Amino acid sequence: MVTQSAPVNASQAINEHAVANQIRTVASLSDLRDETMVRLQGKITKALHDEKYEFTDATGTVVVEIDDKDWQGRSVTNADVITIVGELDIDYMPTKRLKVDVDMVEYR
């Protein structure tokens, strides 16, 4: 059986949910779906616990989880601007909480 779907614009990525090319803001994360790949630019402002950190840009703050290996042996201060790429994790229990599971850290 053949099904028809809406035509795709030639410049529109078919897998845009899996690719994080565009830098988003922390404030825009609440509009996205769970497991969306995101790219954020900002600063690590606080170490929390168990590889979790507070990440801040001009629009807000979100918890990010960065595995030790993803730091690539480099240290950062709260003055360093970095770009992180990872998957948005939305937890609804007991209330809606956002976290980004970071796959890659890019340094300026």
Backbone as XML, in Angstrom:
<?xml version="1.0"?>
<chain id="A" units="angstrom">
  <residue number="1" name="MET">
    <atom name="N" x="0.839" y="-1.175" z="0.000"/>
    <atom name="CA" x="0.000" y="0.000" z="0.000"/>
    <atom name="C" x="0.886" y="1.241" z="0.000"/>
  </residue>
  <residue number="2" name="VAL">
    <atom name="N" x="0.582" y="2.166" z="-0.851"/>
    <atom name="CA" x="1.331" y="3.407" z="-0.960"/>
    <atom name="C" x="0.531" y="4.500" z="-0.274"/>
  </residue>
  <residue number="3" name="THR">
    <atom name="N" x="1.213" y="5.251" z="0.567"/>
    <atom name="CA" x="0.541" y="6.375" z="1.218"/>
    <atom name="C" x="1.159" y="7.663" z="0.731"/>
  </residue>
  <residue number="4" name="GLN">
    <atom name="N" x="0.353" y="8.683" z="0.669"/>
    <atom name="CA" x="0.852" y="9.979" z="0.252"/>
    <atom name="C" x="1.030" y="10.848" z="1.480"/>
  </residue>
  <residue number="5" name="SER">
    <atom name="N" x="2.068" y="11.625" z="1.437"/>
    <atom name="CA" x="2.292" y="12.568" z="2.525"/>
    <atom name="C" x="2.489" y="13.946" z="1.927"/>
  </residue>
  <residue number="6" name="ALA">
    <atom name="N" x="2.441" y="14.916" z="2.791"/>
    <atom name="CA" x="2.615" y="16.286" z="2.336"/>
    <atom name="C" x="4.020" y="16.452" z="1.761"/>
  </residue>
  <residue number="7" name="PRO">
    <atom name="N" x="4.158" y="17.222" z="0.684"/>
    <atom name="CA" x="5.482" y="17.433" z="0.113"/>
    <atom name="C" x="6.388" y="18.149" z="1.102"/>
  </residue>
  <residue number="8" name="VAL">
    <atom name="N" x="7.655" y="17.822" z="1.016"/>
    <atom name="CA" x="8.637" y="18.429" z="1.902"/>
    <atom name="C" x="9.353" y="19.532" z="1.146"/>
  </residue>
  <residue number="9" name="ASN">
    <atom name="N" x="9.466" y="20.681" z="1.757"/>
    <atom name="CA" x="10.219" y="21.784" z="1.195"/>
    <atom name="C" x="11.662" y="21.327" z="1.026"/>
  </residue>
  <residue number="10" name="ALA">
    <atom name="N" x="12.283" y="21.637" z="-0.098"/>
    <atom name="CA" x="13.645" y="21.172" z="-0.377"/>
    <atom name="C" x="14.649" y="21.646" z="0.661"/>
  </residue>
  <residue number="11" name="SER">
    <atom name="N" x="14.393" y="22.760" z="1.317"/>
    <atom name="CA" x="15.339" y="23.264" z="2.308"/>
    <atom name="C" x="14.998" y="22.827" z="3.728"/>
  </residue>
  <residue number="12" name="GLN">
    <atom name="N" x="13.908" y="22.098" z="3.893"/>
    <atom name="CA" x="13.481" y="21.647" z="5.223"/>
    <atom name="C" x="14.079" y="20.280" z="5.518"/>
  </residue>
  <residue number="13" name="ALA">
    <atom name="N" x="14.742" y="20.150" z="6.649"/>
    <atom name="CA" x="15.325" y="18.865" z="7.035"/>
    <atom name="C" x="14.220" y="17.887" z="7.395"/>
  </residue>
  <residue number="14" name="ILE">
    <atom name="N" x="14.294" y="16.707" z="6.853"/>
    <atom name="CA" x="13.310" y="15.677" z="7.157"/>
    <atom name="C" x="13.473" y="15.196" z="8.590"/>
  </residue>
  <residue number="15" name="ASN">
    <atom name="N" x="14.702" y="15.180" z="9.063"/>
    <atom name="CA" x="14.994" y="14.699" z="10.417"/>
    <atom name="C" x="15.343" y="15.844" z="11.357"/>
  </residue>
  <residue number="16" name="GLU">
    <atom name="N" x="14.690" y="16.987" z="11.206"/>
    <atom name="CA" x="15.056" y="18.170" z="11.989"/>
    <atom name="C" x="14.965" y="17.957" z="13.495"/>
  </residue>
  <residue number="17" name="HIS">
    <atom name="N" x="14.124" y="17.021" z="13.948"/>
    <atom name="CA" x="14.024" y="16.740" z="15.384"/>
    <atom name="C" x="15.291" y="16.075" z="15.915"/>
  </residue>
  <residue number="18" name="ALA">
    <atom name="N" x="16.098" y="15.486" z="15.034"/>
    <atom name="CA" x="17.284" y="14.748" z="15.456"/>
    <atom name="C" x="18.571" y="15.545" z="15.286"/>
  </residue>
  <residue number="19" name="VAL">
    <atom name="N" x="18.483" y="16.728" z="14.705"/>
    <atom name="CA" x="19.666" y="17.528" z="14.431"/>
    <atom name="C" x="19.518" y="18.872" z="15.130"/>
  </residue>
  <residue number="20" name="ALA">
    <atom name="N" x="20.581" y="19.310" z="15.761"/>
    <atom name="CA" x="20.522" y="20.572" z="16.509"/>
    <atom name="C" x="21.449" y="21.596" z="15.873"/>
  </residue>
  <residue number="21" name="ASN">
    <atom name="N" x="21.058" y="22.140" z="14.726"/>
    <atom name="CA" x="21.896" y="23.121" z="14.039"/>
    <atom name="C" x="21.672" y="24.534" z="14.563"/>
  </residue>
  <residue number="22" name="GLN">
    <atom name="N" x="20.449" y="24.851" z="14.883"/>
    <atom name="CA" x="20.074" y="26.197" z="15.303"/>
    <atom name="C" x="20.298" y="26.365" z="16.801"/>
  </residue>
  <residue number="23" name="ILE">
    <atom name="N" x="20.919" y="27.480" z="17.185"/>
    <atom name="CA" x="21.077" y="27.763" z="18.613"/>
    <atom name="C" x="19.736" y="28.245" z="19.149"/>
  </residue>
  <residue number="24" name="ARG">
    <atom name="N" x="19.282" y="27.589" z="20.183"/>
    <atom name="CA" x="18.020" y="27.938" z="20.837"/>
    <atom name="C" x="18.321" y="28.648" z="22.151"/>
  </residue>
  <residue number="25" name="THR">
    <atom name="N" x="17.276" y="29.249" z="22.722"/>
    <atom name="CA" x="17.416" y="29.870" z="24.035"/>
    <atom name="C" x="16.843" y="28.938" z="25.093"/>
  </residue>
  <residue number="26" name="VAL">
    <atom name="N" x="17.267" y="29.141" z="26.321"/>
    <atom name="CA" x="16.712" y="28.358" z="27.425"/>
    <atom name="C" x="15.203" y="28.581" z="27.508"/>
  </residue>
  <residue number="27" name="ALA">
    <atom name="N" x="14.756" y="29.815" z="27.315"/>
    <atom name="CA" x="13.321" y="30.114" z="27.397"/>
    <atom name="C" x="12.515" y="29.346" z="26.355"/>
  </residue>
  <residue number="28" name="SER">
    <atom name="N" x="13.101" y="29.054" z="25.198"/>
    <atom name="CA" x="12.363" y="28.364" z="24.133"/>
    <atom name="C" x="12.216" y="26.868" z="24.389"/>
  </residue>
  <residue number="29" name="LEU">
    <atom name="N" x="12.948" y="26.311" z="25.338"/>
    <atom name="CA" x="12.905" y="24.870" z="25.584"/>
    <atom name="C" x="11.521" y="24.388" z="25.999"/>
  </residue>
  <residue number="30" name="SER">
    <atom name="N" x="10.783" y="25.207" z="26.717"/>
    <atom name="CA" x="9.465" y="24.776" z="27.206"/>
    <atom name="C" x="8.454" y="24.583" z="26.077"/>
  </residue>
  <residue number="31" name="ASP">
    <atom name="N" x="8.768" y="25.090" z="24.878"/>
    <atom name="CA" x="7.877" y="24.928" z="23.728"/>
    <atom name="C" x="8.189" y="23.677" z="22.910"/>
  </residue>
  <residue number="32" name="LEU">
    <atom name="N" x="9.261" y="22.971" z="23.263"/>
    <atom name="CA" x="9.709" y="21.826" z="22.473"/>
    <atom name="C" x="9.179" y="20.516" z="23.027"/>
  </residue>
  <residue number="33" name="ARG">
    <atom name="N" x="9.281" y="19.473" z="22.211"/>
    <atom name="CA" x="8.873" y="18.130" z="22.627"/>
    <atom name="C" x="10.005" y="17.438" z="23.381"/>
  </residue>
  <residue number="34" name="ASP">
    <atom name="N" x="9.630" y="16.499" z="24.209"/>
    <atom name="CA" x="10.587" y="15.645" z="24.896"/>
    <atom name="C" x="11.463" y="14.951" z="23.852"/>
  </residue>
  <residue number="35" name="GLU">
    <atom name="N" x="12.733" y="14.804" z="24.155"/>
    <atom name="CA" x="13.728" y="14.117" z="23.329"/>
    <atom name="C" x="14.129" y="14.893" z="22.079"/>
  </residue>
  <residue number="36" name="THR">
    <atom name="N" x="13.815" y="16.188" z="22.021"/>
    <atom name="CA" x="14.266" y="17.029" z="20.916"/>
    <atom name="C" x="15.745" y="17.349" z="21.113"/>
  </residue>
  <residue number="37" name="MET">
    <atom name="N" x="16.525" y="17.257" z="20.037"/>
    <atom name="CA" x="17.929" y="17.651" z="20.099"/>
    <atom name="C" x="18.002" y="19.175" z="20.103"/>
  </residue>
  <residue number="38" name="VAL">
    <atom name="N" x="18.836" y="19.728" z="20.983"/>
    <atom name="CA" x="18.949" y="21.181" z="21.101"/>
    <atom name="C" x="20.409" y="21.599" z="21.135"/>
  </residue>
  <residue number="39" name="ARG">
    <atom name="N" x="20.648" y="22.834" z="20.736"/>
    <atom name="CA" x="21.966" y="23.467" z="20.819"/>
    <atom name="C" x="21.754" y="24.769" z="21.582"/>
  </residue>
  <residue number="40" name="LEU">
    <atom name="N" x="22.483" y="24.943" z="22.675"/>
    <atom name="CA" x="22.364" y="26.136" z="23.513"/>
    <atom name="C" x="23.726" y="26.789" z="23.666"/>
  </residue>
  <residue number="41" name="GLN">
    <atom name="N" x="23.735" y="28.112" z="23.776"/>
    <atom name="CA" x="24.983" y="28.833" z="24.016"/>
    <atom name="C" x="24.816" y="29.669" z="25.273"/>
  </residue>
  <residue number="42" name="GLY">
    <atom name="N" x="25.767" y="29.535" z="26.190"/>
    <atom name="CA" x="25.688" y="30.268" z="27.445"/>
    <atom name="C" x="26.817" y="29.859" z="28.368"/>
  </residue>
  <residue number="43" name="LYS">
    <atom name="N" x="26.540" y="29.887" z="29.666"/>
    <atom name="CA" x="27.574" y="29.646" z="30.673"/>
    <atom name="C" x="27.113" y="28.618" z="31.698"/>
  </residue>
  <residue number="44" name="ILE">
    <atom name="N" x="28.058" y="27.843" z="32.188"/>
    <atom name="CA" x="27.809" y="26.981" z="33.337"/>
    <atom name="C" x="27.958" y="27.878" z="34.556"/>
  </residue>
  <residue number="45" name="THR">
    <atom name="N" x="26.890" y="28.052" z="35.313"/>
    <atom name="CA" x="26.927" y="28.997" z="36.428"/>
    <atom name="C" x="27.045" y="28.331" z="37.787"/>
  </residue>
  <residue number="46" name="LYS">
    <atom name="N" x="26.798" y="27.011" z="37.827"/>
    <atom name="CA" x="26.896" y="26.333" z="39.121"/>
    <atom name="C" x="27.013" y="24.829" z="38.907"/>
  </residue>
  <residue number="47" name="ALA">
    <atom name="N" x="27.870" y="24.187" z="39.705"/>
    <atom name="CA" x="27.923" y="22.725" z="39.749"/>
    <atom name="C" x="26.895" y="22.271" z="40.770"/>
  </residue>
  <residue number="48" name="LEU">
    <atom name="N" x="26.066" y="21.302" z="40.415"/>
    <atom name="CA" x="25.037" y="20.817" z="41.326"/>
    <atom name="C" x="25.499" y="19.511" z="41.968"/>
  </residue>
  <residue number="49" name="HIS">
    <atom name="N" x="25.235" y="18.380" z="41.351"/>
    <atom name="CA" x="25.672" y="17.084" z="41.875"/>
    <atom name="C" x="25.599" y="16.053" z="40.765"/>
  </residue>
  <residue number="50" name="ASP">
    <atom name="N" x="26.330" y="14.957" z="40.901"/>
    <atom name="CA" x="26.263" y="13.827" z="39.967"/>
    <atom name="C" x="26.276" y="14.250" z="38.499"/>
  </residue>
  <residue number="51" name="GLU">
    <atom name="N" x="27.266" y="15.027" z="38.108"/>
    <atom name="CA" x="27.438" y="15.482" z="36.724"/>
    <atom name="C" x="26.315" y="16.403" z="36.249"/>
  </residue>
  <residue number="52" name="LYS">
    <atom name="N" x="25.616" y="17.016" z="37.186"/>
    <atom name="CA" x="24.557" y="17.970" z="36.839"/>
    <atom name="C" x="25.058" y="19.384" z="37.139"/>
  </residue>
  <residue number="53" name="TYR">
    <atom name="N" x="24.681" y="20.305" z="36.255"/>
    <atom name="CA" x="25.129" y="21.687" z="36.348"/>
    <atom name="C" x="23.973" y="22.616" z="36.023"/>
  </residue>
  <residue number="54" name="GLU">
    <atom name="N" x="24.108" y="23.859" z="36.449"/>
    <atom name="CA" x="23.162" y="24.906" z="36.093"/>
    <atom name="C" x="23.737" y="25.633" z="34.880"/>
  </residue>
  <residue number="55" name="PHE">
    <atom name="N" x="22.970" y="25.693" z="33.798"/>
    <atom name="CA" x="23.380" y="26.352" z="32.560"/>
    <atom name="C" x="22.502" y="27.578" z="32.373"/>
  </residue>
  <residue number="56" name="THR">
    <atom name="N" x="23.114" y="28.718" z="32.066"/>
    <atom name="CA" x="22.380" y="29.978" z="31.975"/>
    <atom name="C" x="22.697" y="30.700" z="30.674"/>
  </residue>
  <residue number="57" name="ASP">
    <atom name="N" x="21.648" y="31.220" z="30.023"/>
    <atom name="CA" x="21.837" y="32.155" z="28.919"/>
    <atom name="C" x="21.064" y="33.425" z="29.264"/>
  </residue>
  <residue number="58" name="ALA">
    <atom name="N" x="20.944" y="34.332" z="28.326"/>
    <atom name="CA" x="20.288" y="35.614" z="28.606"/>
    <atom name="C" x="18.805" y="35.470" z="28.918"/>
  </residue>
  <residue number="59" name="THR">
    <atom name="N" x="18.211" y="34.295" z="28.626"/>
    <atom name="CA" x="16.768" y="34.127" z="28.801"/>
    <atom name="C" x="16.371" y="33.276" z="29.991"/>
  </residue>
  <residue number="60" name="GLY">
    <atom name="N" x="17.333" y="32.613" z="30.627"/>
    <atom name="CA" x="16.968" y="31.764" z="31.753"/>
    <atom name="C" x="18.016" y="30.733" z="32.099"/>
  </residue>
  <residue number="61" name="THR">
    <atom name="N" x="17.603" y="29.783" z="32.938"/>
    <atom name="CA" x="18.495" y="28.759" z="33.480"/>
    <atom name="C" x="17.839" y="27.394" z="33.340"/>
  </residue>
  <residue number="62" name="VAL">
    <atom name="N" x="18.655" y="26.377" z="33.042"/>
    <atom name="CA" x="18.172" y="25.006" z="32.947"/>
    <atom name="C" x="19.247" y="24.081" z="33.520"/>
  </residue>
  <residue number="63" name="VAL">
    <atom name="N" x="18.815" y="22.955" z="34.068"/>
    <atom name="CA" x="19.757" y="21.944" z="34.549"/>
    <atom name="C" x="20.237" y="21.139" z="33.350"/>
  </residue>
  <residue number="64" name="VAL">
    <atom name="N" x="21.547" y="20.916" z="33.293"/>
    <atom name="CA" x="22.129" y="20.086" z="32.243"/>
    <atom name="C" x="22.930" y="18.975" z="32.897"/>
  </residue>
  <residue number="65" name="GLU">
    <atom name="N" x="22.977" y="17.828" z="32.233"/>
    <atom name="CA" x="23.787" y="16.709" z="32.716"/>
    <atom name="C" x="24.906" y="16.485" z="31.713"/>
  </residue>
  <residue number="66" name="ILE">
    <atom name="N" x="26.148" y="16.652" z="32.186"/>
    <atom name="CA" x="27.314" y="16.525" z="31.315"/>
    <atom name="C" x="28.225" y="15.452" z="31.893"/>
  </residue>
  <residue number="67" name="ASP">
    <atom name="N" x="28.385" y="14.350" z="31.166"/>
    <atom name="CA" x="29.285" y="13.286" z="31.602"/>
    <atom name="C" x="30.712" y="13.819" z="31.635"/>
  </residue>
  <residue number="68" name="ASP">
    <atom name="N" x="31.510" y="13.319" z="32.560"/>
    <atom name="CA" x="32.893" y="13.777" z="32.697"/>
    <atom name="C" x="33.654" y="13.700" z="31.377"/>
  </residue>
  <residue number="69" name="LYS">
    <atom name="N" x="33.443" y="12.651" z="30.602"/>
    <atom name="CA" x="34.162" y="12.476" z="29.335"/>
    <atom name="C" x="33.815" y="13.568" z="28.319"/>
  </residue>
  <residue number="70" name="ASP">
    <atom name="N" x="32.613" y="14.139" z="28.416"/>
    <atom name="CA" x="32.185" y="15.148" z="27.453"/>
    <atom name="C" x="32.856" y="16.501" z="27.664"/>
  </residue>
  <residue number="71" name="TRP">
    <atom name="N" x="33.511" y="16.688" z="28.798"/>
    <atom name="CA" x="34.268" y="17.919" z="29.038"/>
    <atom name="C" x="35.574" y="17.920" z="28.245"/>
  </residue>
  <residue number="72" name="GLN">
    <atom name="N" x="35.980" y="16.758" z="27.727"/>
    <atom name="CA" x="37.196" y="16.623" z="26.918"/>
    <atom name="C" x="38.445" y="17.060" z="27.681"/>
  </residue>
  <residue number="73" name="GLY">
    <atom name="N" x="38.440" y="16.853" z="28.987"/>
    <atom name="CA" x="39.602" y="17.190" z="29.799"/>
    <atom name="C" x="39.812" y="18.672" z="30.039"/>
  </residue>
  <residue number="74" name="ARG">
    <atom name="N" x="38.839" y="19.480" z="29.693"/>
    <atom name="CA" x="38.981" y="20.933" z="29.857"/>
    <atom name="C" x="38.136" y="21.411" z="31.026"/>
  </residue>
  <residue number="75" name="SER">
    <atom name="N" x="38.589" y="22.476" z="31.648"/>
    <atom name="CA" x="37.823" y="23.074" z="32.741"/>
    <atom name="C" x="37.200" y="24.382" z="32.247"/>
  </residue>
  <residue number="76" name="VAL">
    <atom name="N" x="36.107" y="24.779" z="32.888"/>
    <atom name="CA" x="35.447" y="26.034" z="32.546"/>
    <atom name="C" x="35.156" y="26.801" z="33.828"/>
  </residue>
  <residue number="77" name="THR">
    <atom name="N" x="35.074" y="28.104" z="33.697"/>
    <atom name="CA" x="34.650" y="28.956" z="34.805"/>
    <atom name="C" x="33.264" y="29.490" z="34.459"/>
  </residue>
  <residue number="78" name="ASN">
    <atom name="N" x="32.653" y="30.174" z="35.402"/>
    <atom name="CA" x="31.324" y="30.723" z="35.114"/>
    <atom name="C" x="31.389" y="31.946" z="34.197"/>
  </residue>
  <residue number="79" name="ALA">
    <atom name="N" x="32.580" y="32.327" z="33.757"/>
    <atom name="CA" x="32.732" y="33.416" z="32.795"/>
    <atom name="C" x="32.893" y="32.897" z="31.365"/>
  </residue>
  <residue number="80" name="ASP">
    <atom name="N" x="33.152" y="31.595" z="31.207"/>
    <atom name="CA" x="33.379" y="31.008" z="29.884"/>
    <atom name="C" x="32.061" y="30.747" z="29.158"/>
  </residue>
  <residue number="81" name="VAL">
    <atom name="N" x="31.972" y="31.212" z="27.919"/>
    <atom name="CA" x="30.806" y="30.934" z="27.085"/>
    <atom name="C" x="31.079" y="29.641" z="26.317"/>
  </residue>
  <residue number="82" name="ILE">
    <atom name="N" x="30.150" y="28.696" z="26.419"/>
    <atom name="CA" x="30.269" y="27.422" z="25.721"/>
    <atom name="C" x="28.980" y="27.156" z="24.949"/>
  </residue>
  <residue number="83" name="THR">
    <atom name="N" x="29.055" y="26.212" z="24.033"/>
    <atom name="CA" x="27.873" y="25.734" z="23.323"/>
    <atom name="C" x="27.696" y="24.273" z="23.690"/>
  </residue>
  <residue number="84" name="ILE">
    <atom name="N" x="26.480" y="23.902" z="24.037"/>
    <atom name="CA" x="26.201" y="22.503" z="24.361"/>
    <atom name="C" x="25.172" y="21.962" z="23.379"/>
  </residue>
  <residue number="85" name="VAL">
    <atom name="N" x="25.324" y="20.686" z="23.053"/>
    <atom name="CA" x="24.386" y="19.996" z="22.176"/>
    <atom name="C" x="23.907" y="18.768" z="22.928"/>
  </residue>
  <residue number="86" name="GLY">
    <atom name="N" x="22.607" y="18.585" z="22.984"/>
    <atom name="CA" x="22.084" y="17.430" z="23.704"/>
    <atom name="C" x="20.593" y="17.254" z="23.505"/>
  </residue>
  <residue number="87" name="GLU">
    <atom name="N" x="20.055" y="16.315" z="24.249"/>
    <atom name="CA" x="18.646" y="15.945" z="24.130"/>
    <atom name="C" x="17.848" y="16.520" z="25.293"/>
  </residue>
  <residue number="88" name="LEU">
    <atom name="N" x="16.751" y="17.175" z="24.958"/>
    <atom name="CA" x="15.864" y="17.727" z="25.975"/>
    <atom name="C" x="15.113" y="16.592" z="26.663"/>
  </residue>
  <residue number="89" name="ASP">
    <atom name="N" x="15.144" y="16.594" z="27.974"/>
    <atom name="CA" x="14.438" y="15.586" z="28.774"/>
    <atom name="C" x="13.393" y="16.320" z="29.608"/>
  </residue>
  <residue number="90" name="ILE">
    <atom name="N" x="12.122" y="16.011" z="29.378"/>
    <atom name="CA" x="11.036" y="16.654" z="30.116"/>
    <atom name="C" x="10.439" y="15.642" z="31.077"/>
  </residue>
  <residue number="91" name="ASP">
    <atom name="N" x="10.437" y="15.992" z="32.353"/>
    <atom name="CA" x="9.859" y="15.141" z="33.395"/>
    <atom name="C" x="8.620" y="15.857" z="33.926"/>
  </residue>
  <residue number="92" name="TYR">
    <atom name="N" x="7.502" y="15.152" z="34.002"/>
    <atom name="CA" x="6.247" y="15.764" z="34.441"/>
    <atom name="C" x="5.874" y="15.422" z="35.874"/>
  </residue>
  <residue number="93" name="MET">
    <atom name="N" x="6.714" y="14.698" z="36.579"/>
    <atom name="CA" x="6.381" y="14.300" z="37.946"/>
    <atom name="C" x="7.283" y="14.977" z="38.955"/>
  </residue>
  <residue number="94" name="PRO">
    <atom name="N" x="6.853" y="15.621" z="39.959"/>
    <atom name="CA" x="5.466" y="15.987" z="40.236"/>
    <atom name="C" x="5.013" y="17.185" z="39.398"/>
  </residue>
  <residue number="95" name="THR">
    <atom name="N" x="5.956" y="17.997" z="38.913"/>
    <atom name="CA" x="5.611" y="19.111" z="38.032"/>
    <atom name="C" x="6.554" y="19.066" z="36.836"/>
  </residue>
  <residue number="96" name="LYS">
    <atom name="N" x="6.272" y="19.848" z="35.830"/>
    <atom name="CA" x="7.095" y="19.857" z="34.619"/>
    <atom name="C" x="8.489" y="20.393" z="34.934"/>
  </residue>
  <residue number="97" name="ARG">
    <atom name="N" x="9.506" y="19.554" z="34.671"/>
    <atom name="CA" x="10.904" y="19.954" z="34.859"/>
    <atom name="C" x="11.681" y="19.645" z="33.588"/>
  </residue>
  <residue number="98" name="LEU">
    <atom name="N" x="12.533" y="20.581" z="33.195"/>
    <atom name="CA" x="13.339" y="20.418" z="31.993"/>
    <atom name="C" x="14.787" y="20.137" z="32.371"/>
  </residue>
  <residue number="99" name="LYS">
    <atom name="N" x="15.418" y="19.278" z="31.590"/>
    <atom name="CA" x="16.842" y="18.989" z="31.754"/>
    <atom name="C" x="17.382" y="18.689" z="30.368"/>
  </residue>
  <residue number="100" name="VAL">
    <atom name="N" x="18.639" y="19.024" z="30.129"/>
    <atom name="CA" x="19.274" y="18.685" z="28.864"/>
    <atom name="C" x="20.369" y="17.670" z="29.148"/>
  </residue>
  <residue number="101" name="ASP">
    <atom name="N" x="20.274" y="16.505" z="28.496"/>
    <atom name="CA" x="21.319" y="15.486" z="28.577"/>
    <atom name="C" x="22.325" y="15.810" z="27.480"/>
  </residue>
  <residue number="102" name="VAL">
    <atom name="N" x="23.471" y="16.335" z="27.878"/>
    <atom name="CA" x="24.446" y="16.865" z="26.929"/>
    <atom name="C" x="25.262" y="15.740" z="26.297"/>
  </residue>
  <residue number="103" name="ASP">
    <atom name="N" x="25.403" y="15.813" z="24.969"/>
    <atom name="CA" x="26.224" y="14.868" z="24.218"/>
    <atom name="C" x="27.560" y="15.478" z="23.812"/>
  </residue>
  <residue number="104" name="MET">
    <atom name="N" x="27.600" y="16.820" z="23.685"/>
    <atom name="CA" x="28.807" y="17.470" z="23.205"/>
    <atom name="C" x="28.925" y="18.874" z="23.797"/>
  </residue>
  <residue number="105" name="VAL">
    <atom name="N" x="30.149" y="19.224" z="24.181"/>
    <atom name="CA" x="30.457" y="20.572" z="24.655"/>
    <atom name="C" x="31.411" y="21.193" z="23.644"/>
  </residue>
  <residue number="106" name="GLU">
    <atom name="N" x="31.080" y="22.385" z="23.158"/>
    <atom name="CA" x="31.936" y="23.104" z="22.217"/>
    <atom name="C" x="32.479" y="24.338" z="22.919"/>
  </residue>
  <residue number="107" name="TYR">
    <atom name="N" x="33.772" y="24.546" z="22.767"/>
    <atom name="CA" x="34.433" y="25.680" z="23.408"/>
    <atom name="C" x="34.702" y="26.755" z="22.376"/>
  </residue>
  <residue number="108" name="ARG">
    <atom name="N" x="34.648" y="28.015" z="22.821"/>
    <atom name="CA" x="34.924" y="29.145" z="21.920"/>
    <atom name="C" x="36.402" y="29.323" z="21.752"/>
  </residue>
</chain>
